[in-house]
Coordinates of C-alpha atoms in Angstrom, one line a residue:
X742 CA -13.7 4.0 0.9
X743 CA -10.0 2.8 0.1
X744 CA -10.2 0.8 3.1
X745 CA -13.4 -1.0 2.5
X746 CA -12.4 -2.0 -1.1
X747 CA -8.9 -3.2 0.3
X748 CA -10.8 -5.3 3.5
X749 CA -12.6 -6.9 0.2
X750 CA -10.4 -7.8 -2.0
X751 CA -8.5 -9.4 1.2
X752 CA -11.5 -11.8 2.0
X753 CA -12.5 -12.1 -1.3
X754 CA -8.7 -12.8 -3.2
X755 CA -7.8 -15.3 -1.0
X756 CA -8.6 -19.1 -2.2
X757 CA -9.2 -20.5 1.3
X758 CA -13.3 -20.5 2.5
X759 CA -14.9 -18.5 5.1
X760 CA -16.8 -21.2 7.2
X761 CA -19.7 -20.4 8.3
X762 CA -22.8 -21.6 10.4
X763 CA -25.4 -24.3 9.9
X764 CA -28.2 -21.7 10.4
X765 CA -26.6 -19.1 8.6
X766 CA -24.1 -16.5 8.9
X767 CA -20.3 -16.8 9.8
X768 CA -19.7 -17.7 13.8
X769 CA -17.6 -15.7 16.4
X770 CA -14.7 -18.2 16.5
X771 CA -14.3 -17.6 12.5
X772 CA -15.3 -13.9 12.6
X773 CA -11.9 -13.7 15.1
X774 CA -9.5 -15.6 12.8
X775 CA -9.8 -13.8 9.9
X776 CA -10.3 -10.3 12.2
X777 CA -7.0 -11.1 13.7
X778 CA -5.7 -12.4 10.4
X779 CA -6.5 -8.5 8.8
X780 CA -6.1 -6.3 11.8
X781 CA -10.1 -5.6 11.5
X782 CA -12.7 -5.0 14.9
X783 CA -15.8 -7.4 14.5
X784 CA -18.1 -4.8 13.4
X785 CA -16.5 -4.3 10.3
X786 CA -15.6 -7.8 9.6
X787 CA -19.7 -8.1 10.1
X788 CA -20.2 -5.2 7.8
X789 CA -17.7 -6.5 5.1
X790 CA -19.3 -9.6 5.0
X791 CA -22.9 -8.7 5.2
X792 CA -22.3 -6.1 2.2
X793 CA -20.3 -9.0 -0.1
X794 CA -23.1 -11.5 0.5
X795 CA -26.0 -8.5 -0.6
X796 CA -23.8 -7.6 -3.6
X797 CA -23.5 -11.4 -4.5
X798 CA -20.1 -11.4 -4.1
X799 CA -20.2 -14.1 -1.6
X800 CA -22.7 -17.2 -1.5
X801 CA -23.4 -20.1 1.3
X802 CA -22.3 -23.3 -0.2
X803 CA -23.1 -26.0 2.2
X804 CA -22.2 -24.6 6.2
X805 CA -19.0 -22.5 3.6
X806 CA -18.8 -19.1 1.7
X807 CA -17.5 -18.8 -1.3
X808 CA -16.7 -16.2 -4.2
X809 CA -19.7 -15.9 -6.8
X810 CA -19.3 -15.8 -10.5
X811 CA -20.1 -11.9 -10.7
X812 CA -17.1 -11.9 -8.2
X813 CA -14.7 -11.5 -11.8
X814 CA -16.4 -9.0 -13.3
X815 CA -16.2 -6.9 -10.0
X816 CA -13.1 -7.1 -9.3
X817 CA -12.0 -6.0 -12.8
X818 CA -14.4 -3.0 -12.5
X819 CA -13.0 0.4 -11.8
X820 CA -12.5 1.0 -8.1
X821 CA -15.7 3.9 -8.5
X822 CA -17.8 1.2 -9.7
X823 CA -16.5 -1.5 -7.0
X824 CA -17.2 0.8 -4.3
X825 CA -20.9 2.1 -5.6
X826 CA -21.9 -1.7 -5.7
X827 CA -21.3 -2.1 -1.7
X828 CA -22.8 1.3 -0.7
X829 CA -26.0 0.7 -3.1
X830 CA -26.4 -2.9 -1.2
X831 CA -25.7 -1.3 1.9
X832 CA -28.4 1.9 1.4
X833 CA -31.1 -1.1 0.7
X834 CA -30.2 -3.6 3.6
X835 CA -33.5 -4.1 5.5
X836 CA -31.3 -4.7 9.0
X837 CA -27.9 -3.1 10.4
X838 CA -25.0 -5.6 10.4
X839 CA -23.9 -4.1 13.4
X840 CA -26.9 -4.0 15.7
X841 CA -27.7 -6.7 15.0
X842 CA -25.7 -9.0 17.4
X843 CA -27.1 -6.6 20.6
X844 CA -29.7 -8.3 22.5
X845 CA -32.0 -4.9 22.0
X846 CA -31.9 -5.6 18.3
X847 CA -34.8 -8.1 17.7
X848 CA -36.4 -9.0 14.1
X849 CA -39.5 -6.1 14.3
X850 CA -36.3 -3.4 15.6
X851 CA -34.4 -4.6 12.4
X852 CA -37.4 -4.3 9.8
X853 CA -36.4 -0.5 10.8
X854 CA -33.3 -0.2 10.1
X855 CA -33.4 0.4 6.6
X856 CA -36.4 3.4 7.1
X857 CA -34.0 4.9 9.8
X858 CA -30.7 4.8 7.5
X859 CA -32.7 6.9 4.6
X860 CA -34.2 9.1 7.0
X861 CA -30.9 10.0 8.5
X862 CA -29.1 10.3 5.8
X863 CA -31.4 12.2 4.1
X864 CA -31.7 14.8 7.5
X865 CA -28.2 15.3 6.7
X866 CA -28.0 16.6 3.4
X867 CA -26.6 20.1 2.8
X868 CA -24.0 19.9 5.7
X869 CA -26.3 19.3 8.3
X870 CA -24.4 17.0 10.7
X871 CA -25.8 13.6 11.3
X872 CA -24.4 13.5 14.5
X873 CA -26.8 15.9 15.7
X874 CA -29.5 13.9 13.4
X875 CA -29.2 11.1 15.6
X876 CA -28.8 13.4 19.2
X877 CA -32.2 15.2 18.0
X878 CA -33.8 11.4 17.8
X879 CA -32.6 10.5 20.8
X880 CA -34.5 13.5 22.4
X881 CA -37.9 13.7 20.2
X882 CA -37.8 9.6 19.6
X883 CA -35.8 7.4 21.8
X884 CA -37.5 4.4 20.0
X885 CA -35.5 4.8 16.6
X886 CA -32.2 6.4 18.7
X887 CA -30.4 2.9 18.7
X888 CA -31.1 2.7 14.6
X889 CA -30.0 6.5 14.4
X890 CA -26.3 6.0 16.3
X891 CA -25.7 2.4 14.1
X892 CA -26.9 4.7 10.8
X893 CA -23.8 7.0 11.1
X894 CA -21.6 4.1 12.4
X895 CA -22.2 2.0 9.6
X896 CA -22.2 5.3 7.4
X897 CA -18.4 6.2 8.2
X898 CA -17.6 2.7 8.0
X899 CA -18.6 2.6 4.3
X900 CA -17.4 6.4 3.4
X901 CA -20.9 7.8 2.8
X902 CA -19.8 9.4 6.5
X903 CA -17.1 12.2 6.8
X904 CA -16.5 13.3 10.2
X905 CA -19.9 14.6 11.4
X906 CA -21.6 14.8 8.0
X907 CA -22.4 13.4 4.3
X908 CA -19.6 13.1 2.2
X909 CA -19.4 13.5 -1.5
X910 CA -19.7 10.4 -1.9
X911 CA -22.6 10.2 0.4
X912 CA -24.3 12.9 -1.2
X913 CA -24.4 11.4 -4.7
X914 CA -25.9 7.9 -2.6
X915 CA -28.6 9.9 -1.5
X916 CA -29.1 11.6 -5.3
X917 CA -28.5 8.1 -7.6
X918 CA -31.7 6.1 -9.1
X919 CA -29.2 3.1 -9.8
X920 CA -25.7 1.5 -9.0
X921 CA -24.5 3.2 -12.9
X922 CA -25.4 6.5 -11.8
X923 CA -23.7 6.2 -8.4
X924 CA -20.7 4.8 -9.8
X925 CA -20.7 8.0 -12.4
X926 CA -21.1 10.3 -9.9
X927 CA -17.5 9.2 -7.8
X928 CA -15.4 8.4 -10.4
X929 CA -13.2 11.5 -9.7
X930 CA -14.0 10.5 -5.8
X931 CA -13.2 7.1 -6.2
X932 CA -10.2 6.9 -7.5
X933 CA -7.7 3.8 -8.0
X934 CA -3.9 3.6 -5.9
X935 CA -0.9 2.4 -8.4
X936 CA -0.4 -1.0 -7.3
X937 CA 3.2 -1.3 -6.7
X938 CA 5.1 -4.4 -5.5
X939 CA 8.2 -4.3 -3.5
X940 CA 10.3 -7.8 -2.6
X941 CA 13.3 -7.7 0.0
X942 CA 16.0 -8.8 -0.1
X943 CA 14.7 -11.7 3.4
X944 CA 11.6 -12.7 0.4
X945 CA 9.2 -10.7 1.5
X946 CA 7.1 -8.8 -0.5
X947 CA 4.4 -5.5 0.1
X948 CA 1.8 -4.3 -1.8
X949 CA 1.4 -0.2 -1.8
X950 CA -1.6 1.1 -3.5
X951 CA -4.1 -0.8 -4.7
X952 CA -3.6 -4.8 -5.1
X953 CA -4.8 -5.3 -8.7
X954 CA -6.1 -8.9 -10.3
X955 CA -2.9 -9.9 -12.0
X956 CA -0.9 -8.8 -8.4
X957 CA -3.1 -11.3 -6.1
X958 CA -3.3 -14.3 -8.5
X959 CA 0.4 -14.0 -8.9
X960 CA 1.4 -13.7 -5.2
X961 CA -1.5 -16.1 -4.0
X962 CA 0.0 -18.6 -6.3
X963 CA 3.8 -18.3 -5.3
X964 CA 3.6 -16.7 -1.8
X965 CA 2.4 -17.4 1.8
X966 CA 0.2 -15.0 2.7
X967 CA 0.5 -13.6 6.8
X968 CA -0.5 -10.2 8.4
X969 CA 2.3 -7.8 9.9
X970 CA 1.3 -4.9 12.6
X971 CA -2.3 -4.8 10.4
X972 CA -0.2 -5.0 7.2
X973 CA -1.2 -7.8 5.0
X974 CA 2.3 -9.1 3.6
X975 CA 3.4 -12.2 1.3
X976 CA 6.9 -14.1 2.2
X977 CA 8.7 -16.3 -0.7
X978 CA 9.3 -19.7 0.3
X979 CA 10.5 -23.3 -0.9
X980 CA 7.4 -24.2 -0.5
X981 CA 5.2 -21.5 -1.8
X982 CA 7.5 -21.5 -4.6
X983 CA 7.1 -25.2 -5.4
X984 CA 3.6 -25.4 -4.8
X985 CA 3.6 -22.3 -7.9
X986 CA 5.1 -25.0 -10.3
X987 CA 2.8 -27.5 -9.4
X988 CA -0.2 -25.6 -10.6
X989 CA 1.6 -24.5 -13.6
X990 CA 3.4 -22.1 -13.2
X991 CA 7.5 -21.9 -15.0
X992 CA 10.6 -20.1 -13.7
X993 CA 10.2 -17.6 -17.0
X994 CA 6.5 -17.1 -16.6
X995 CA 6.5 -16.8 -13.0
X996 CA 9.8 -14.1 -13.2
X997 CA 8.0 -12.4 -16.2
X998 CA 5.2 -11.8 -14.1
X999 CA 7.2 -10.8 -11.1
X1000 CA 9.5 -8.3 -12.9
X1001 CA 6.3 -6.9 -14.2
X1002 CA 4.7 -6.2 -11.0
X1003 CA 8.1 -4.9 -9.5
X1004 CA 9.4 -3.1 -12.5
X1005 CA 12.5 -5.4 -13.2
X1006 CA 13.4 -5.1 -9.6
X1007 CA 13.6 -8.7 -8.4
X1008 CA 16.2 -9.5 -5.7
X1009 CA 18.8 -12.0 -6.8
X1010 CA 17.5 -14.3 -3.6
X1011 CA 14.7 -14.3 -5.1
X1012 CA 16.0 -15.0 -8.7
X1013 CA 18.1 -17.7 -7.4
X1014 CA 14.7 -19.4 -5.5
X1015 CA 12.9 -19.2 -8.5
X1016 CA 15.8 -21.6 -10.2
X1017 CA 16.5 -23.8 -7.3
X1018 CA 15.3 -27.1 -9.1
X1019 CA 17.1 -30.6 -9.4
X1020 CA 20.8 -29.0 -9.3
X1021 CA 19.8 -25.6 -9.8
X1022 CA 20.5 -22.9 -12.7
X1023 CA 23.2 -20.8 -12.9
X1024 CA 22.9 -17.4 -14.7
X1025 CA 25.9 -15.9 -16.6
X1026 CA 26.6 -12.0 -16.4
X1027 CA 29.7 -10.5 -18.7
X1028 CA 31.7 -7.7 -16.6
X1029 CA 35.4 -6.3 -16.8
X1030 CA 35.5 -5.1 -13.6
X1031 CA 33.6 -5.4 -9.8
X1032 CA 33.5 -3.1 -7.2
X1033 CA 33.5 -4.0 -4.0
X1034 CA 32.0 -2.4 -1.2
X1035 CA 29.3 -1.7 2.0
X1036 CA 25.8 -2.7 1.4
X1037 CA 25.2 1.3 1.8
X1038 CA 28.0 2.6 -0.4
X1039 CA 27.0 0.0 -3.4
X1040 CA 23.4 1.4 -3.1
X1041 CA 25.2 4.9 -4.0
X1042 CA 27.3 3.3 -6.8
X1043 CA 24.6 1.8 -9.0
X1044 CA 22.9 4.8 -8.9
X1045 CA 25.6 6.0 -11.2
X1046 CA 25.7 5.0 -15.1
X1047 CA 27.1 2.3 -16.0
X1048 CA 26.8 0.1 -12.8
X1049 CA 24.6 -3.0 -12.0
X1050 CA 24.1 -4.8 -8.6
X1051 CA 25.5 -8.2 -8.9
X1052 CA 25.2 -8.4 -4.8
X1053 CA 24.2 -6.5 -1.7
X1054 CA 27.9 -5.4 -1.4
X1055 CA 29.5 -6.2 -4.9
X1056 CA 28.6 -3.9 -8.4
X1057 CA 29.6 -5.0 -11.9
X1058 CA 30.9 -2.8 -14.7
X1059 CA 31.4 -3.6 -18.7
X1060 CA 34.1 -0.8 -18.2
X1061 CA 38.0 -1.6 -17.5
X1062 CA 38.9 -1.2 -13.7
X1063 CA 41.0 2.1 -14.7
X1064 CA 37.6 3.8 -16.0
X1065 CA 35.6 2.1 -12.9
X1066 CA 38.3 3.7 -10.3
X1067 CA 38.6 7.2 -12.2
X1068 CA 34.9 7.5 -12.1
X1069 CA 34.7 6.6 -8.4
X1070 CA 37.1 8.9 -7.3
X1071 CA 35.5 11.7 -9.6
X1072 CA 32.3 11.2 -7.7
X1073 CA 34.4 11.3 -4.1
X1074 CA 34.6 8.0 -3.5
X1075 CA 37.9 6.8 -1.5
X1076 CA 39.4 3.9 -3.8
X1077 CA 41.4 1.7 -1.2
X1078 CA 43.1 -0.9 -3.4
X1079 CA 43.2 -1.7 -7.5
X1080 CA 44.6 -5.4 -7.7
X1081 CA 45.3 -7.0 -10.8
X1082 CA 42.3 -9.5 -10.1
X1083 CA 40.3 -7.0 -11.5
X1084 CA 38.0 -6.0 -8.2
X1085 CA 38.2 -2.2 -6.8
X1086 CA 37.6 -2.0 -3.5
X1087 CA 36.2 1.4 -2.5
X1088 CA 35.2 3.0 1.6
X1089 CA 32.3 5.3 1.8
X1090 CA 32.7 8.6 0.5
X1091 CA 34.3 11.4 2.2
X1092 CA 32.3 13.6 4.5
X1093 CA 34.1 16.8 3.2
X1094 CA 33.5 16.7 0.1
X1095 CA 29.9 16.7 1.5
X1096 CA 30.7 19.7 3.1
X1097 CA 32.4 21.2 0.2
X1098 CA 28.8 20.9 -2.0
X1099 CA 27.0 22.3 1.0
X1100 CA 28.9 25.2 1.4
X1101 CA 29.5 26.0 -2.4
X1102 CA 25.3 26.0 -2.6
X1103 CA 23.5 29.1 -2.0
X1104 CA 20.3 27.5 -0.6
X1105 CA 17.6 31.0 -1.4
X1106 CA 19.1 30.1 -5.0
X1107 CA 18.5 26.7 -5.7
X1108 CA 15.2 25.7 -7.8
X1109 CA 14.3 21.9 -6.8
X1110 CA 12.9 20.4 -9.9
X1111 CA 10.0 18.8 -10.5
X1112 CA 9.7 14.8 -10.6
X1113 CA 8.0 14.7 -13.7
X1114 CA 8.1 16.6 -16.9
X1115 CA 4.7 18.0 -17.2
X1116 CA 5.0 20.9 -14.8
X1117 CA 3.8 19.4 -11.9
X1118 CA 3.3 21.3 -8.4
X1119 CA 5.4 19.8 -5.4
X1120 CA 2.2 18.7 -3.5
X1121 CA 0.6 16.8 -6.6
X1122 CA 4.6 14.9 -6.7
X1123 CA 4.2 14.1 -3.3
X1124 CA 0.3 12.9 -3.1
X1125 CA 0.8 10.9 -6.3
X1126 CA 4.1 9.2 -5.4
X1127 CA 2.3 8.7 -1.6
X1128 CA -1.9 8.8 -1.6
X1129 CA -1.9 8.0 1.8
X1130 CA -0.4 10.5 3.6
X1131 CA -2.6 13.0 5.7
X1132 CA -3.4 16.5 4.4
X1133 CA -1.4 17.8 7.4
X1134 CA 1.2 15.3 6.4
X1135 CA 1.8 16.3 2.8
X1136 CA 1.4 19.8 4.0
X1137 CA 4.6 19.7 5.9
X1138 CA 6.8 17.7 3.8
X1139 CA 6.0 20.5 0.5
X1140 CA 6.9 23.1 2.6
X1141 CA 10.0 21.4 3.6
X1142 CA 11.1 20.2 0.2
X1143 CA 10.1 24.1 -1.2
X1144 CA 11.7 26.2 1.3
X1145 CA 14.8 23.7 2.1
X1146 CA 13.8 23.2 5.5
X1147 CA 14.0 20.9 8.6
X1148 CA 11.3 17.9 8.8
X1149 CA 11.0 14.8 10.8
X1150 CA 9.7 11.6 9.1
X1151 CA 9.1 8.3 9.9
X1152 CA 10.1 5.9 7.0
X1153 CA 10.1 2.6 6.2
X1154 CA 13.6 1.3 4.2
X1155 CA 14.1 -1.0 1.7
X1156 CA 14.7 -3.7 4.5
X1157 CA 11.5 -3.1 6.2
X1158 CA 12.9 -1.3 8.9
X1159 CA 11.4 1.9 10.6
X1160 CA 13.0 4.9 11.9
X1161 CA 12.6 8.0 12.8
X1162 CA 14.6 11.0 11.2
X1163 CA 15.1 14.7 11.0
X1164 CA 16.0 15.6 7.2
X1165 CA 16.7 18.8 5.2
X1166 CA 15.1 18.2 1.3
X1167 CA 17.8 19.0 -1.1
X1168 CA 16.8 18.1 -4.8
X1169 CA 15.3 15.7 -7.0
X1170 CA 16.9 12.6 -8.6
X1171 CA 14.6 11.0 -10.9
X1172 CA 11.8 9.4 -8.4
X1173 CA 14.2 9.8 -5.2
X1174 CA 14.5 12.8 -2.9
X1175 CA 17.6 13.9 -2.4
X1176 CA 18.4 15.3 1.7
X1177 CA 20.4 15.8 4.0
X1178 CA 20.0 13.1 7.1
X1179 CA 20.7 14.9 10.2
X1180 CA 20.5 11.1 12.2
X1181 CA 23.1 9.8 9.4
X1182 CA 25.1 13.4 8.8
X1183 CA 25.2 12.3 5.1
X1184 CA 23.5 13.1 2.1
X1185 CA 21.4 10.3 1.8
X1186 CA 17.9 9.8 -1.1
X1187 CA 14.4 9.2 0.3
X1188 CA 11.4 7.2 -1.3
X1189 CA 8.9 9.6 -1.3
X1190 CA 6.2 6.4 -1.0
X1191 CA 8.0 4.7 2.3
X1192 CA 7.2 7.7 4.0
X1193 CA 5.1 6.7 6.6
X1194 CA 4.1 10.1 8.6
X1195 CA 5.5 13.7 8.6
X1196 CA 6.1 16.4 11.7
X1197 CA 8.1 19.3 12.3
X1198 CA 11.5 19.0 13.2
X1199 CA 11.0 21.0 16.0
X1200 CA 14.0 22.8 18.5

């Protein structure tokens, strides 16, 4: 269901056409582009399509498709509704988007396909799986047997499918008189993803959860949109950032917008694109004292209070450098030099006092705090701060984080990049996870959303 909402608002968002044919429909050579352009098979490009242009989302204009005017009203609709709008015009199609390309599937065949969806669907009610709906048509009425198989196809494709039989969701499709109903019915189903906005520090930004109105008019108008391993990504340019002022946007309203969507967490490349006009702007920062320092080991500094990232590898301070350089070295950093300039340079921090914190804990005694305040269970931290990890997934990393135990995860860093590691779940710091990287053989803090899949650590 997530992933048919997302295919929409992807096709639907975007500001360039779908071109389609003179006779009608969108041809092959198109239906490639934009599958290529969002990682999609043609059937459910064809799907997509065919359900936008039943719901009215989409209209032939000419030998082009565009957006509709119910299009804004949709899209600011809860993601319950959204969704009950494409399965109702899906459950009343009168052909199969999907058969219908196969040279078995003539006009009279796909007059049918809408009696064989119900009566399949309905077959299936209870638990019954439609899988063997479709097997027992093949056997007691081949004719129908092609309709049955594109039925559950099409079925899973939309969500009203869940492995071999109905869904929830597909259950209250089968029991709605209306759209309203339907989209009452999966509101606790359907249920929308936090849209949250990360930019790198290279200007390129991701979207996790759910990309909202405000997020896709702000990144269509200042980004280039491309598509990355099936990933649909945006990438801050000259150009893209230009063409943003043109239409109206302003270096404060377009910031504003951007801080909001990334909660104040703009890189300062992308805070010094955003001024890059005529001569440029310069902005002005009061500190007493800088620190100095690996990319890695200023990441650990500004997590303390009263540092700020001026830098990838420089941190300011309002405090004097004889504060700044007792606090470092209370918190096990090495200082290596305190010139008069006023800069402290500091190395990574000692691997034994690491050890000395490992060995002073008594791990059957620690209690790992919750994230939030409200009494929250580990597994509701973890699905909330990551929706789309697997049962199995979230399964794993709980009972890691609860018992202290080994796990392997693969996680995406701030950077982008992907690795593979083996980690041992420590503690909570605010929204980070503290652990123990065995790859690293630090202490190092996780984002629990970055992580991409979970699996025992194994020997």
């Amino acid at each position: 269901m997530q992933h048919l909402l997302r295919v929409a608002y992807a096709l639907l968002d975007t500001s360039k056409p779908i071109v389609g044919l003179r006779r009608g429909g969108v041809g092959v050579q198109e239906r490639k582009r934009w599958g290529a352009a969002l990682g999609l098979d043609d059937d459910y490009l064809l799907l997509v399509l065919d359900l936008l242009f039943a719901a009215g989302l989409l209209a032939q204009v000419g030998t082009a498709f565009e957006v509709t005017a119910r299009y804004e009203r949709w899209r600011e609709a809860t993601p319950a509704r959204q969704w009950a709008e494409l399965a109702w015009a899906w459950f009343w199609l009168s052909h199969s988007p999907t058969a219908r390309r196969s040279a078995a599937g003539s006009k009279v065949e796909s007059s049918h396909s809408r009696a064989a969806r119900w009566a399949v669907l309905r077959a299936g009610r209870g638990g019954v799986s439609v899988e063997a709906v479709a097997d027992a048509a093949y056997w007691f009425c081949p004719a129908v047997h092609q309709h049955a198989v594109g039925v559950v196809r099409e079925a899973t494709m939309v969500g009203v499918v869940a492995g071999t039989a109905l869904s929830a969701c597909g259950e209250a499709l089968l029991s709605a008189g209306d759209t309203e109903a339907l989209a009452a019915s999966v509101a606790e189903v359907v249920v929308p993803m936090r849209c949250e906005v990360e930019v790198m520090d290279d200007l390129k930004a991701v979207v996790f959860g759910q990309m909202t109105v405000e997020a896709a008019r702000v990144l269509e108008a200042s980004a280039e949109s491309s598509v990355e391993d099936g990933a649909r990504v945006w990438r801050f340019t000259t150009a893209s950032v230009r063409a943003a002022f043109a239409q109206g946007w302003t270096e404060g309203s377009l910031l504003a917008s951007l801080n909001e969507l990334t909660q104040h967490n703009v890189p300062l490349a992308l805070r010094v694109l955003l001024g890059e006009r005529g001569r440029g702007q310069v902005r002005l920062r009061e500190v007493r004292c800088c620190v100095v320092a690996e990319a890695n080991v200023i990441t650990e500094v500004v997590r303390l209070p009263g540092f700020a990232e001026l830098a990838p590898t420089v941190a300011g301070s309002a405090m004097a450098p004889s504060e700044v350089v007792a606090q470092l070295r209370a918190e096990g950093f090495e200082v290596v030099d305190d010139p008069p300039s006023g800069s402290v340079i500091v190395r990574r921090p000692r691997k034994a006092r690491v050890a000395a914190q490992v060995e002073q804990v008594e791990p059957e005694a620690v209690d790992l705090p919750d994230l939030g305040s409200d009494g929250s269970s580990t597994t509701q931290i973890v699905r909330g701060r990551n929706p789309m990890l697997s049962e199995e997934a979230v399964a794993l990393l709980v009972g890691a984080i609860d018992g202290q135990s080994d796990v392997r995860i693969d996680y995406v860093d701030g950077k982008g990049e992907s690795s593979t590691r083996t980690i041992t779940p420590t503690g909570w710091d605010g929204p980070f996870l503290l652990a123990w990287c065995h790859m690293r053989e630090a202490d190092r803090v996780f984002r629990v959303e970055r992580i991409r899949a979970v699996s025992p650590a194994g020997p």
